[in-house]
DNA sequence: ACCTGAACACCGTTCAAGT
DNA sequence: ACCTGAACACCGTTCAAGT
């Protein structure tokens, strides 16, 4: 039968840590957060649990490795891909002021580079929704693990050419990274299936908007006031605006306007 | 024996959803993230699992309720407490520009109110470390759940009196909230025990700083460059600086300086 | 309506035993 | 050195049965 040959084929290639991490990412991509179990791995790899545990210490380590692999790819990928991965959406959803997404070679300005890295992370999480949860967990449990380090380095590099005094590099970069992580955490997607199509997303926004307007006026006056903006907003655009807001804060804090 | 009487005492007061949530918070505070199990609840409440599931739908719902309870308390608490909860630290660690922590009545300026709410969340997470993980999980799994709503409302209210056009309220508030959530997620504490004492924290910072300096110079030039700042930084102070940076970005973006 | 407690399905992890 | 597979401890959750 086909099953037997596929299994033996799988068995034929040797089991490595790399192959386990690869399969873990596949499982997570295919079926989301709860799908990565040792047993799912063993059936897909045609082995037993002991084989897995020979190569990886435990489940958390594997989750870390999977997240690290995807994040590293997202951060080292040529920046153009970030915009190219979502072809149809990019055309409609991408508004003005997103010139950063198409630098032909090296980024033009540090700001462009920061925007490009941020969008790279944003898009990576859009492609791998489990990453949002995983990033959040890693950052709380191991705040200076390899993933956080890589993100800090990627954002910090352009920050260091931004003109802020070196003494402020750490705090400045932290502010940017923390915003990026907070924003991507919430933006991942509310309902994995409903948000896939454009119509489904519109419906979701309309529902949420209506829910906000129906809130208690005494307890939630602000949320009611912005219910309309909720319906009309675009996550990616809002994310970029936030980046620009923080960048404005950083630069104006350090270099008061030279022209009167 | 004492055990028997205590148990029957517990049994005597009726089991309510509220009492279950209360006990859940106690367990989480006492022993952290993994300590909240149905069985731990049953022994502590002197019941069986069936009794628990009569009052709460499932474990996730209980976790949500626990987080909601603590967050709500942190957001409605008179702002003074935020500074008062960490008496000795507040004296040393609190630098300049933190006048916001002691408004005698209503906050003086919107900025002060925003800082006060943010610090309230920061301190709540410092007191309940499991909140960091829980907040991160909730925001990714249910981006517009009650907890997020409450935080948005608390930040959005002062934002609406900041002078930015109403059309930008949602995006502006999002930027602030996302920064706050990202920052508090990472800041919770690296090693729960080691960071409790001042000496332990200093040692942790020194170790991390040294680790950064020992990184690969080609891969991590930036992290190496800021290793010193890591050793000397204070989380709370850095958090406040980040808030101020974002606030600067918001206000300068909307009201160009009127004086030349 | 509210609670009991045994039972179920499903985890991650271990480890003697094989090759 | 690398893998097998049964076994263990521990989860969340259900449900017939009681009061």
Coordinates of C-alpha atoms in Angstrom, one line a residue, chain A residues 33 132-133 136-137 139-141 143-144 146 148-150 152-153 155-157 159-160 166-190 204 208 212 215 217-226 229-231 233 238 241-246 248-250 252-254 257 260, chain B residues 33 132-133 136-137 139-141 143-144 146 148-150 152-153 155-157 159-160 166-190 204 208 212 215 217-226 229-231 233 238 241-246 248-250 252-254 257 260:
Chain A
X33 CA -1.1 25.7 18.1
X132 CA 2.0 35.1 17.8
X133 CA 1.3 32.8 20.7
X136 CA 4.4 36.0 23.4
X137 CA 5.2 32.9 25.5
X139 CA 9.3 36.6 25.6
X140 CA 7.6 36.3 28.9
X141 CA 9.3 33.0 29.9
X143 CA 12.9 37.5 27.8
X144 CA 16.5 37.4 26.4
X146 CA 17.7 33.8 20.9
X148 CA 14.3 38.3 21.2
X149 CA 18.0 38.8 20.7
X150 CA 17.6 38.5 16.9
X152 CA 16.6 43.4 19.0
X153 CA 19.6 43.1 16.8
X155 CA 15.8 46.7 14.9
X156 CA 18.8 48.0 16.8
X157 CA 21.2 48.1 13.8
X159 CA 18.4 52.5 15.2
X160 CA 22.1 53.0 15.8
X166 CA 24.5 55.9 21.9
X167 CA 23.5 56.1 25.5
X168 CA 19.9 55.9 24.4
X169 CA 20.2 53.1 21.9
X170 CA 19.0 50.4 24.3
X171 CA 15.9 52.2 25.5
X172 CA 15.1 53.4 22.0
X173 CA 15.3 50.0 20.5
X174 CA 13.4 48.5 23.4
X175 CA 10.5 50.9 22.8
X176 CA 10.3 50.0 19.1
X177 CA 10.6 46.2 19.7
X178 CA 8.0 46.3 22.5
X179 CA 5.6 48.1 20.3
X180 CA 6.2 45.7 17.4
X181 CA 5.7 42.6 19.7
X182 CA 2.6 44.0 21.3
X183 CA 1.1 45.0 18.0
X184 CA 1.8 41.7 16.2
X185 CA 0.6 39.7 19.2
X186 CA -2.9 41.3 19.0
X187 CA -3.1 41.5 15.2
X188 CA -2.4 37.8 14.4
X189 CA -6.0 37.2 13.6
X190 CA -9.1 36.9 15.6
X204 CA -15.6 40.4 11.5
X208 CA -16.8 43.9 16.5
X212 CA -18.5 48.1 20.8
X215 CA -21.3 48.5 25.3
X217 CA -22.1 53.9 27.9
X218 CA -21.0 54.6 31.4
X219 CA -18.3 52.0 31.5
X220 CA -17.0 52.2 27.9
X221 CA -17.6 55.7 26.5
X222 CA -14.3 55.7 24.6
X223 CA -14.7 52.3 22.9
X224 CA -18.2 53.4 21.8
X225 CA -16.7 56.6 20.4
X226 CA -14.2 54.7 18.2
X229 CA -12.8 53.5 13.3
X230 CA -12.7 49.9 14.2
X231 CA -14.9 48.9 11.3
X233 CA -9.3 50.3 10.0
X238 CA -2.4 50.8 11.6
X241 CA 1.3 54.2 11.5
X242 CA 2.2 53.1 15.0
X243 CA 5.8 52.5 13.9
X244 CA 5.9 55.9 12.4
X245 CA 4.5 57.5 15.5
X246 CA 7.2 55.9 17.6
X248 CA 8.6 60.5 15.3
X249 CA 8.8 60.3 19.0
X250 CA 12.4 59.0 18.9
X252 CA 12.0 64.6 17.7
X253 CA 13.0 63.8 21.3
X254 CA 16.6 63.9 20.2
X257 CA 13.5 70.8 14.6
X260 CA 11.8 77.6 12.4
Chain B
X33 CA 1.7 29.5 36.0
X132 CA 2.4 38.5 31.8
X133 CA 1.9 35.1 30.3
X136 CA -0.1 37.6 26.2
X137 CA -2.1 34.5 25.7
X139 CA -4.5 39.0 23.5
X140 CA -3.4 36.5 20.9
X141 CA -6.2 34.1 21.3
X143 CA -7.7 40.1 20.8
X144 CA -10.9 41.9 21.8
X146 CA -12.9 41.9 28.1
X148 CA -8.1 44.1 26.2
X149 CA -11.3 46.2 26.1
X150 CA -10.7 47.4 29.6
X152 CA -8.1 50.1 25.7
X153 CA -10.8 52.1 27.5
X155 CA -5.8 54.4 28.0
X156 CA -8.2 55.7 25.4
X157 CA -10.0 58.0 27.8
X159 CA -6.0 59.9 24.8
X160 CA -9.2 61.5 23.8
X166 CA -11.0 62.0 16.9
X167 CA -10.3 60.2 13.6
X168 CA -6.9 59.2 15.1
X169 CA -8.1 58.1 18.5
X170 CA -8.2 54.4 17.7
X171 CA -4.8 54.2 16.1
X172 CA -3.2 56.4 18.7
X173 CA -4.6 54.4 21.5
X174 CA -3.6 51.1 19.8
X175 CA 0.0 52.3 19.6
X176 CA 0.2 53.1 23.3
X177 CA -1.6 49.9 24.4
X178 CA 0.6 47.7 22.1
X179 CA 3.7 49.3 23.5
X180 CA 2.5 48.8 27.0
X181 CA 1.6 45.2 26.4
X182 CA 4.9 44.4 24.7
X183 CA 6.9 46.0 27.3
X184 CA 5.1 44.5 30.3
X185 CA 5.3 41.1 28.6
X186 CA 9.1 41.1 28.5
X187 CA 9.7 42.9 31.7
X188 CA 7.7 40.5 34.0
X189 CA 10.9 39.0 35.4
X190 CA 13.5 36.7 34.0
X204 CA 21.2 38.9 36.7
X208 CA 23.1 39.1 30.8
X212 CA 25.9 40.0 25.2
X215 CA 28.2 37.3 21.3
X217 CA 30.8 40.3 16.7
X218 CA 29.6 39.6 13.1
X219 CA 26.1 38.5 14.0
X220 CA 25.4 40.7 16.9
X221 CA 27.4 44.0 16.7
X222 CA 24.5 46.0 18.1
X223 CA 23.8 43.9 21.1
X224 CA 27.5 44.0 22.0
X225 CA 27.4 47.8 21.7
X226 CA 24.6 48.2 24.2
X229 CA 23.4 49.9 29.0
X230 CA 21.8 46.5 29.8
X231 CA 23.7 46.2 33.0
X233 CA 19.2 50.0 33.0
X238 CA 12.9 52.4 30.8
X241 CA 10.8 56.5 29.0
X242 CA 9.2 54.4 26.3
X243 CA 5.8 55.8 27.2
X244 CA 7.1 59.3 27.0
X245 CA 8.7 58.6 23.7
X246 CA 5.4 57.4 22.2
X248 CA 6.0 62.7 22.2
X249 CA 5.4 61.0 18.8
X250 CA 1.7 61.3 19.2
X252 CA 4.3 66.3 17.8
X253 CA 2.7 64.4 15.0
X254 CA -0.6 66.3 15.5
X257 CA 5.5 73.3 17.8
X260 CA 9.7 79.1 16.9

